[in-house]
Coordinates of C-alpha atoms and ligand atoms in Angstrom, one line a residue:
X1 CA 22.3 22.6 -28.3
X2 CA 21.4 23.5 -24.8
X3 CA 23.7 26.0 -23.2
X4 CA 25.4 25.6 -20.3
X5 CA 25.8 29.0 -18.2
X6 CA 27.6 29.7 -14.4
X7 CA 26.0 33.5 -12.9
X8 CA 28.5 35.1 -11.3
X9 CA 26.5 37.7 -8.2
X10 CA 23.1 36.6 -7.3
X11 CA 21.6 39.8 -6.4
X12 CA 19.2 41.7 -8.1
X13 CA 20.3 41.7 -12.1
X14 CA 21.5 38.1 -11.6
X15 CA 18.1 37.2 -10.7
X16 CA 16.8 38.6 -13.9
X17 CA 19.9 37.2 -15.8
X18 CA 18.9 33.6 -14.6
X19 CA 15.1 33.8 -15.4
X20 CA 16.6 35.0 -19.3
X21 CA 18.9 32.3 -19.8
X22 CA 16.0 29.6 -18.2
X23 CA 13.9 31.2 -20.9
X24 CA 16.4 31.0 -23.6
X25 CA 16.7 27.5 -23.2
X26 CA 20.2 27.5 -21.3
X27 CA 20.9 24.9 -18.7
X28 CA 21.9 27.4 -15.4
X29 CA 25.0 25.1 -14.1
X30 CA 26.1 27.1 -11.2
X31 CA 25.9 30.8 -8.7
X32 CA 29.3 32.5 -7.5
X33 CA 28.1 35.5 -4.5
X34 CA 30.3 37.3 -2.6
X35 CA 31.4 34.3 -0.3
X36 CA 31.0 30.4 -0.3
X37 CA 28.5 30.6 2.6
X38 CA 26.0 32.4 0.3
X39 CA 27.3 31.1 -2.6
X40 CA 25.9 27.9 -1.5
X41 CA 22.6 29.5 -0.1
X42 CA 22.3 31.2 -3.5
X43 CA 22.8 27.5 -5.2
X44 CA 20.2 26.3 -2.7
X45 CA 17.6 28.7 -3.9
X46 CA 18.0 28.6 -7.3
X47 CA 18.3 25.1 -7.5
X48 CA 21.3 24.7 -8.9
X49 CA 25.9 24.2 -8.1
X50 CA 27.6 26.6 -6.0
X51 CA 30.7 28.3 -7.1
X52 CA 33.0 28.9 -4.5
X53 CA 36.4 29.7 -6.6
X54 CA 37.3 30.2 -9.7
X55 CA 38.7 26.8 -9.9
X56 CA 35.6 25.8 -9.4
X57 CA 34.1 27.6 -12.0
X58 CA 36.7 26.0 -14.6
X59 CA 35.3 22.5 -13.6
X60 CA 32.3 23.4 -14.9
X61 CA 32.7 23.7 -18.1
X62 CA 30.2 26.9 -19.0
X63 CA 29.7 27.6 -22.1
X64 CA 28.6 31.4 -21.5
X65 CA 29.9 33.6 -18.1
X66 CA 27.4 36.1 -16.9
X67 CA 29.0 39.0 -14.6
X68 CA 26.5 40.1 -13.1
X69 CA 28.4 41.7 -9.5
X70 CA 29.5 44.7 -8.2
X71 CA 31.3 46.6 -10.9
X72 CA 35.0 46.8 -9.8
X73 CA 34.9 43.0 -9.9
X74 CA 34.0 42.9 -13.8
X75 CA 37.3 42.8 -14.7
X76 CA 39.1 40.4 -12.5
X77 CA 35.8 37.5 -13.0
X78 CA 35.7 38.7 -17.0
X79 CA 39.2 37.9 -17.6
X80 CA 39.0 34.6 -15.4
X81 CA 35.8 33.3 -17.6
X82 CA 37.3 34.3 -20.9
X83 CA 40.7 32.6 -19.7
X84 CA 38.6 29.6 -19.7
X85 CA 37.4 30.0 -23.0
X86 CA 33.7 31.0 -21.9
X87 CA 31.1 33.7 -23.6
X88 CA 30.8 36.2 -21.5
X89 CA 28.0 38.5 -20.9
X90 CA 29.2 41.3 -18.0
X91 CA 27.2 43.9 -16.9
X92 CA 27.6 47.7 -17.3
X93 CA 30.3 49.4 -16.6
X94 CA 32.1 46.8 -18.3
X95 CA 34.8 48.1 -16.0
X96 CA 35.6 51.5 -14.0
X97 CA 37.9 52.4 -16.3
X98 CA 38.6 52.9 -19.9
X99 CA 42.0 51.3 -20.2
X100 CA 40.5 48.3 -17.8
X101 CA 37.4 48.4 -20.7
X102 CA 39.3 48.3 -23.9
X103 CA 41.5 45.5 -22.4
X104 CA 38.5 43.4 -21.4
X105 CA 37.5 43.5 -25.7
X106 CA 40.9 43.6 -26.8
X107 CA 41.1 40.1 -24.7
X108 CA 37.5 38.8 -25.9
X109 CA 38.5 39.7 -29.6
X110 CA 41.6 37.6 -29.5
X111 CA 39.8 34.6 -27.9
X112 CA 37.3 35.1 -30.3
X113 CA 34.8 34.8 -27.9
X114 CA 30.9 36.8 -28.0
X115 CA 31.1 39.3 -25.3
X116 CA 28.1 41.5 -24.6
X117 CA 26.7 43.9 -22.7
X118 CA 23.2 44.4 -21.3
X119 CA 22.4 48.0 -22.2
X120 CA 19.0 46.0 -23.1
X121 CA 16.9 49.5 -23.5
X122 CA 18.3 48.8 -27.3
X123 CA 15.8 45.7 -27.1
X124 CA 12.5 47.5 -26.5
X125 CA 10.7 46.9 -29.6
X126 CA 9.3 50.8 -30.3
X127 CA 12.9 51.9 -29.7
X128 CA 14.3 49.4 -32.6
X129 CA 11.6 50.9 -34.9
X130 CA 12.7 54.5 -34.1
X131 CA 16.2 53.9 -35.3
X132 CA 14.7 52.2 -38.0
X133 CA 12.7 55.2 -39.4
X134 CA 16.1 57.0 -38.3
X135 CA 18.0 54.9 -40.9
X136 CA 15.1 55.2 -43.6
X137 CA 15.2 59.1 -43.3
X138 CA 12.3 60.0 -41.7
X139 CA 13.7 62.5 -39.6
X140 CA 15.9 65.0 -41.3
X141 CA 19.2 66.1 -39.9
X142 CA 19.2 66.5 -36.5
X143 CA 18.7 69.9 -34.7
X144 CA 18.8 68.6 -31.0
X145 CA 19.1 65.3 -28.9
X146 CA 18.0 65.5 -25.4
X147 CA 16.9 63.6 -22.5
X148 CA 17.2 62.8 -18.9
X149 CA 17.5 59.5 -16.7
X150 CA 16.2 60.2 -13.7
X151 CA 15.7 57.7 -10.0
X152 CA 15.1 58.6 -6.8
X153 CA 16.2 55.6 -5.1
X154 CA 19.1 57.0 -3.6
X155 CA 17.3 60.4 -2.1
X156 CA 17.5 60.1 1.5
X157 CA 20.6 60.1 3.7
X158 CA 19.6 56.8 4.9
X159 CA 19.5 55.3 1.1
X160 CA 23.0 53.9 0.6
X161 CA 24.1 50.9 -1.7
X162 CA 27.8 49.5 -3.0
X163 CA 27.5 51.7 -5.5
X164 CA 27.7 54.8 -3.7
X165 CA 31.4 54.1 -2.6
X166 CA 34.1 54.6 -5.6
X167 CA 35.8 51.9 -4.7
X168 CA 33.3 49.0 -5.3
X169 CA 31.8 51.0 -8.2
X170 CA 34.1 52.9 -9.5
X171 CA 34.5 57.4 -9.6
X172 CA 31.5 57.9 -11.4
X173 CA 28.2 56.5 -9.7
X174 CA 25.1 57.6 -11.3
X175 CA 26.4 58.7 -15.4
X176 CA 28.5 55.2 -15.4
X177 CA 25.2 53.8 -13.5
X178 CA 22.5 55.2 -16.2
X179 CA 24.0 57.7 -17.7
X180 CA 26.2 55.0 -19.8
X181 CA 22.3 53.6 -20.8
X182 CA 21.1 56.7 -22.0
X183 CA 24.2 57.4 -23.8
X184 CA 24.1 53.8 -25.3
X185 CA 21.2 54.3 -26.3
X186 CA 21.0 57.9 -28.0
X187 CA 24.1 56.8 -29.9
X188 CA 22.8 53.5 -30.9
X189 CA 19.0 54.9 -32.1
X190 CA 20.6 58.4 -34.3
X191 CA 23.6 57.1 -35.2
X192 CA 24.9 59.6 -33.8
X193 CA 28.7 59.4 -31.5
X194 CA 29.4 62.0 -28.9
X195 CA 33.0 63.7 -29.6
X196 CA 33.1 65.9 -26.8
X197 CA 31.3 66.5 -23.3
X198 CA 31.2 69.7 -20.7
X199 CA 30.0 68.1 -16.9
X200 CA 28.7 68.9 -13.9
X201 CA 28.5 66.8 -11.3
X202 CA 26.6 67.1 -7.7
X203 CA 26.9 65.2 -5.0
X204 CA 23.5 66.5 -2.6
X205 CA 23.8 64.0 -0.4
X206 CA 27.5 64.2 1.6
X207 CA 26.8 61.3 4.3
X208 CA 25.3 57.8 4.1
X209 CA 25.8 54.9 6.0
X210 CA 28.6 52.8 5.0
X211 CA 27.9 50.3 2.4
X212 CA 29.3 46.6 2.1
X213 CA 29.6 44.8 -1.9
X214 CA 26.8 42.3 -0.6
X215 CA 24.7 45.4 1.1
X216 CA 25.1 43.6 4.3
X217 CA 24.1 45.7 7.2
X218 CA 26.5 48.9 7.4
X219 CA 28.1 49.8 10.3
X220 CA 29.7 53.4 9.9
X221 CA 29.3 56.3 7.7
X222 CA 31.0 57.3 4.4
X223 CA 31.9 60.9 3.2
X224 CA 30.6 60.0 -0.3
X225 CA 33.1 60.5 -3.2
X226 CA 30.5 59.9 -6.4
X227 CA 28.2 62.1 -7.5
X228 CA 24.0 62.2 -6.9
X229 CA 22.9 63.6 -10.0
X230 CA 25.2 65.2 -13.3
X231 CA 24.1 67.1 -16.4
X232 CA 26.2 66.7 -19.4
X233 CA 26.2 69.2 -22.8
X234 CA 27.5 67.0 -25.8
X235 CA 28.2 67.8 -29.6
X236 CA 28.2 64.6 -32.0
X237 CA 30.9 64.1 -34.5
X238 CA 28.7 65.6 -36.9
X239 CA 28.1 68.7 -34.8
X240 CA 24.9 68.1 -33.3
X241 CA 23.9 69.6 -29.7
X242 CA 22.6 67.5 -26.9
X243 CA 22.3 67.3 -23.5
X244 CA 21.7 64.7 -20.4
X245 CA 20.6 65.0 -17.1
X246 CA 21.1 62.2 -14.7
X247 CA 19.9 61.8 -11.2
X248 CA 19.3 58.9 -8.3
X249 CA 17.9 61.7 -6.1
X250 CA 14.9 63.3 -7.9
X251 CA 11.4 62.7 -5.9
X252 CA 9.0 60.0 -7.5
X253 CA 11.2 59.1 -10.5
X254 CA 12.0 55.2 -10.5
X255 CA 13.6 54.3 -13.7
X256 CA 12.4 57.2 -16.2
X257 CA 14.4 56.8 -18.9
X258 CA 13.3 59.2 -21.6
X259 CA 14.8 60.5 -24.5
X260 CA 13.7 63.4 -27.2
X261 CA 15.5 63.2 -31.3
X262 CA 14.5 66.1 -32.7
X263 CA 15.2 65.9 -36.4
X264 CA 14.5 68.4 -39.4
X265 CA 11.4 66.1 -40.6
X266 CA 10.4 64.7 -37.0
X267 CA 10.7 64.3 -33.6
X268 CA 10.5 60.7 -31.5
X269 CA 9.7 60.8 -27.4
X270 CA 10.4 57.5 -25.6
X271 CA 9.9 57.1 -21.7
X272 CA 11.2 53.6 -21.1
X273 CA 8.6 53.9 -18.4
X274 CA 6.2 53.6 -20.5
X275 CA 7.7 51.9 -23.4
X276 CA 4.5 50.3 -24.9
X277 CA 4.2 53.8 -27.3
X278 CA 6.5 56.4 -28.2
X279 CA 5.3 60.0 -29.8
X280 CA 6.1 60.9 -33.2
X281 CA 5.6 65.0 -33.6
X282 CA 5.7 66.7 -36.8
X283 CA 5.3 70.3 -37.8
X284 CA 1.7 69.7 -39.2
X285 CA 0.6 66.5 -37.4
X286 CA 1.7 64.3 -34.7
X287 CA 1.3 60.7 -33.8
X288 CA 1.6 58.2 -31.2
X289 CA 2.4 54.9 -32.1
X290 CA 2.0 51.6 -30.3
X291 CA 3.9 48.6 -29.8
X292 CA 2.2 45.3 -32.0
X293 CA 4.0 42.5 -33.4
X294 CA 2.8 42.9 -36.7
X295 CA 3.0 46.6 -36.9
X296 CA 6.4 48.3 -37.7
X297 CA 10.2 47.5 -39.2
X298 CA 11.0 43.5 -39.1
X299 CA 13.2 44.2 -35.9
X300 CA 10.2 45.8 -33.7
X301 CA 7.6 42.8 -34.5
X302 CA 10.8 40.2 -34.1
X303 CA 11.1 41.6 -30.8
X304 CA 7.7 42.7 -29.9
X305 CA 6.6 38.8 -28.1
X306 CA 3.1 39.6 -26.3
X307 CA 0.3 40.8 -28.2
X308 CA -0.5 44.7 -28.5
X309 CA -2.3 46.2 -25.0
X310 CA -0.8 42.7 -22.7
X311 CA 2.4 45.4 -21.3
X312 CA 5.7 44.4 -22.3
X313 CA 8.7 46.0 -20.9
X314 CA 12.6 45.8 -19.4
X315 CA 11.9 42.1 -18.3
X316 CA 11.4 41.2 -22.3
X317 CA 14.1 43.6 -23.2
X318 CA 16.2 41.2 -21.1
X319 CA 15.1 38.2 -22.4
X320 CA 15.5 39.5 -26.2
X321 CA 18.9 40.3 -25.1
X322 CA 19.9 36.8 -23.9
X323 CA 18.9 35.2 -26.4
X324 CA 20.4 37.6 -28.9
X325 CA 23.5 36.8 -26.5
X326 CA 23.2 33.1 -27.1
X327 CA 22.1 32.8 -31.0
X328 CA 25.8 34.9 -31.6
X329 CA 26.9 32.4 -29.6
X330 CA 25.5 29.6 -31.8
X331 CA 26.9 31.5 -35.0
X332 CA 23.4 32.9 -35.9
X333 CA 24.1 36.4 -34.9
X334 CA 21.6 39.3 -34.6
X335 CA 22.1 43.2 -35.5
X336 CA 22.0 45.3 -32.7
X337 CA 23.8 43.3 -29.8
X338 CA 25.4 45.1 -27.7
X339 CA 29.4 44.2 -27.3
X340 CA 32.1 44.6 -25.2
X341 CA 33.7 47.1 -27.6
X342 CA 29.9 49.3 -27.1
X343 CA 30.7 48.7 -23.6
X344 CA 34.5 50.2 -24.1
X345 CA 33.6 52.9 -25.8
X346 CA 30.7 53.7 -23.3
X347 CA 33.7 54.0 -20.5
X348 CA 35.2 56.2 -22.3
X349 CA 32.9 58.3 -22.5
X350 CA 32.3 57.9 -18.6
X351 CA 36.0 58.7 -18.6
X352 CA 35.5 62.0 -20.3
X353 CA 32.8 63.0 -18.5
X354 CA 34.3 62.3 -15.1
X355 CA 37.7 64.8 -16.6
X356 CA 35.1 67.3 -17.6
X357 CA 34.0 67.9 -14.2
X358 CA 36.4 67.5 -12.4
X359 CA 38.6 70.4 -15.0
X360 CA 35.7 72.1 -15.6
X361 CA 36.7 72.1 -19.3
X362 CA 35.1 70.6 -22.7
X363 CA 36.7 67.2 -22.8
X364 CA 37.4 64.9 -26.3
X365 CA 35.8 61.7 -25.7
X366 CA 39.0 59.5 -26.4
X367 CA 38.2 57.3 -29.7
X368 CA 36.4 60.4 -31.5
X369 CA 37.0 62.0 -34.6
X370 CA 38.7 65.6 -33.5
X371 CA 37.0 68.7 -35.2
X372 CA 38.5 71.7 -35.3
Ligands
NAD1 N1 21.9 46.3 -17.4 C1 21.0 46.8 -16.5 O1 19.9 47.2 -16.8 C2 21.4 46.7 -15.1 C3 20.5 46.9 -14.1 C4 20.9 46.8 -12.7 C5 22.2 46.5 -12.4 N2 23.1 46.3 -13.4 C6 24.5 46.0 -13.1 O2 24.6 44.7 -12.5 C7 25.6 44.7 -11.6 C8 25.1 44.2 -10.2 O3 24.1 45.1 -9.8 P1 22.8 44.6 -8.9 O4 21.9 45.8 -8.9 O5 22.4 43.3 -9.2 O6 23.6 44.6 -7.5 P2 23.2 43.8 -6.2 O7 23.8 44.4 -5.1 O8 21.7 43.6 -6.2 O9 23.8 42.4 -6.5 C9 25.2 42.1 -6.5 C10 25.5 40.7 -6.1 O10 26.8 40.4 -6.3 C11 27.2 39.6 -5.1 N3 28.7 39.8 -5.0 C12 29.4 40.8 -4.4 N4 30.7 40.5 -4.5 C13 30.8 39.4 -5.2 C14 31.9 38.6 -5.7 N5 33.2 39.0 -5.4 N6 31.7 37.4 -6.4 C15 30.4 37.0 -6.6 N7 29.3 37.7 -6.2 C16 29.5 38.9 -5.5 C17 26.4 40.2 -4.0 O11 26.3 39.3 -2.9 C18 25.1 40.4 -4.7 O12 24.3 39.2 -4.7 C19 26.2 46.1 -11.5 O13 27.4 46.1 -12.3 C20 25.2 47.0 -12.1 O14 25.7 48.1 -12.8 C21 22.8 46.4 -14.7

């Protein structure tokens, strides 16, 4: 059965939805942007319907949504595409809220629709056989967890995007941006759930020029109310120590997502940078392993697709992802996908971080076992 799927925001994740979903077989039916004008030019260039109203996109009939706008309109275009009975996959922060999160799955649980996520760093294959060594004991208990996400993108006064104002993307910028990955991710590779966070935000940068939801040309400047950069100390449910450090203003990092497990038997490096190996230490030996579809647990060769040394990377992780998305949808569904209740319980705890720094307090992530 070929899918039929509408993209709702054209910009620069709904350009990399579309080339998924083309690749996944799906039938792209129609682009929403931000007004029918570009909506149409958006249409135009991908060759395909515009949508100009959410009338509009009922007419078409989509089997699966993809949200793929600014984050405060998640919510409004989520509930409008599972009101029609779509799929829907919405990008992260599934909302800018917790309460607005948890009602987004509550609602896609009781239409019993798939709803997922793209925190697609789950899809790189040498992460998938970490968390498989994880599951087979390889590493011991844990003694830390610890990592960074780190961009520079936003480091001069002149950088600005929708993101940076709270209102278009909610009160936390760069921990709900990639902080919510990292966290995603550490929790989804250990097993592992953060019960409680103490926060720090910084905010480096106080002035940028004003930015629009389409990134049109700004006019003005905005006293910026989200933060540059954030460290987090976390303990686990089972009492393990970690820490984060996020930032969109550190000098020469693009996307370096990296993460350290250090268990009693092992330790696992990953730098989604250069996700073709990850590091294995030991106390008496260590080794680096490399990605190859026939080396590793059944989940890293399913998703490893290019032979070993031809670079794969967050383009496939994508791709994996999507199709994932649409084989659930087809009733054939995979372990490891990403839902909207990950996506709840990832703004919660973006909630608690955000109460954290602002009280300056340890903070219970919402959902979490309490220890004494
Ligand atoms: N999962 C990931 O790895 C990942 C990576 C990047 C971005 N994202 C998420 O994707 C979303 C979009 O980010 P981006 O980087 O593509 O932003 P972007 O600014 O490049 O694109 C946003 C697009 O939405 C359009 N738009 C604005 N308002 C709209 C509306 N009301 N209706 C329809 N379209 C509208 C804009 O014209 C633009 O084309 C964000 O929520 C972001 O967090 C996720």
């Amino acid at each position: 059965m070929t899918l039929r799927v509408a993209i709702l925001g054209s910009g620069m994740i709904g350009g990399i939805h579309r080339r998924a979903a083309i690749l996944a077989g799906a039938n792209v039916v129609g682009v929403m942007s931000s007004s029918p004008a570009r909506s149409e030019e958006a249409a135009h260039a991908w060759g395909t319907e515009p949508i100009r109203s959410f009338d509009e996109l009922a007419v078409l009939d989509a089997d699966v949504v993809h949200v793929c706008t600014p984050n405060a309109q998640h919510v409004e275009q989520t509930a409008a595409a599972l009101s029609i009975g779509a799929h829907v996959i919405c990008e992260k922060p599934l909302a800018t809220s917790s309460d607005q999160a948890e009602a987004l799955a509550a609602s896609a649980a009781t239409a019993a629709r798939v709803a997922t996520v793209p925190f697609v760093y789950r899809y790189h294959p040498l992460v998938r056989e970490v968390r498989a060594r994880v599951r087979a004991g390889e590493f011991g208990a844990w003694q830390l967890l610890h990592g960074s996400y780190l961009q520079d993108w936003l480091l001069s006064p002149r950088d600005t995007n929708w993101r940076v104002e709270s209102a278009l993307g909610g009160p936390s910028r760069t921990f709900a941006d990639i902080g919510s990955h990292w966290c995603d991710l550490m929790e989804f590779v250990t097993g592992e759930r953060i019960e409680s966070v103490i926060a720090d935000f910084t905010t480096t940068v106080p002035h940028r020029p004003h930015p629009a939801s389409d990134n049109s040309m700004p006019t003005r400047t905005l006293t910026v109310d989200t933060e540059d950069a954030a460290s987090v100390l976390f303990r686990t449910a089972s009492n393990v120590l970690g820490a984060v450090t996020v930032s969109q203003v550190s000098a020469g990092r693009r996307n370096r997502l990296w993460f350290e497990f250090d268990g009693a038997s092992a330790s696992a490096v990953f730098d989604q940078e250069f996700p073709e190996t990850v590091w294995m230490g030991g106390q008496s030996q260590d080794q680096v392993l490399h990605r190859s579809p026939s080396v590793g647990s059944a989940d890293a060769r399913r998703l490893s697709s290019l032979p070993p040394g031809h670079a794969q990377g967050y383009a496939q992780c994508f791709e994996s992802f999507v199709a994932d998305t649409y084989d659930a949808v087809l009733g054939n569904p995979r372990d490891g996908l990403p839902t909207f209740d990950d996506g709840a319980r990832s703004a919660r705890i973006v909630d608690a971080v955000i109460e954290s720094a602002r009280t300056g307090t340890r903070v219970t992530v919402a959902d979490s076992p309490v220890t004494a």
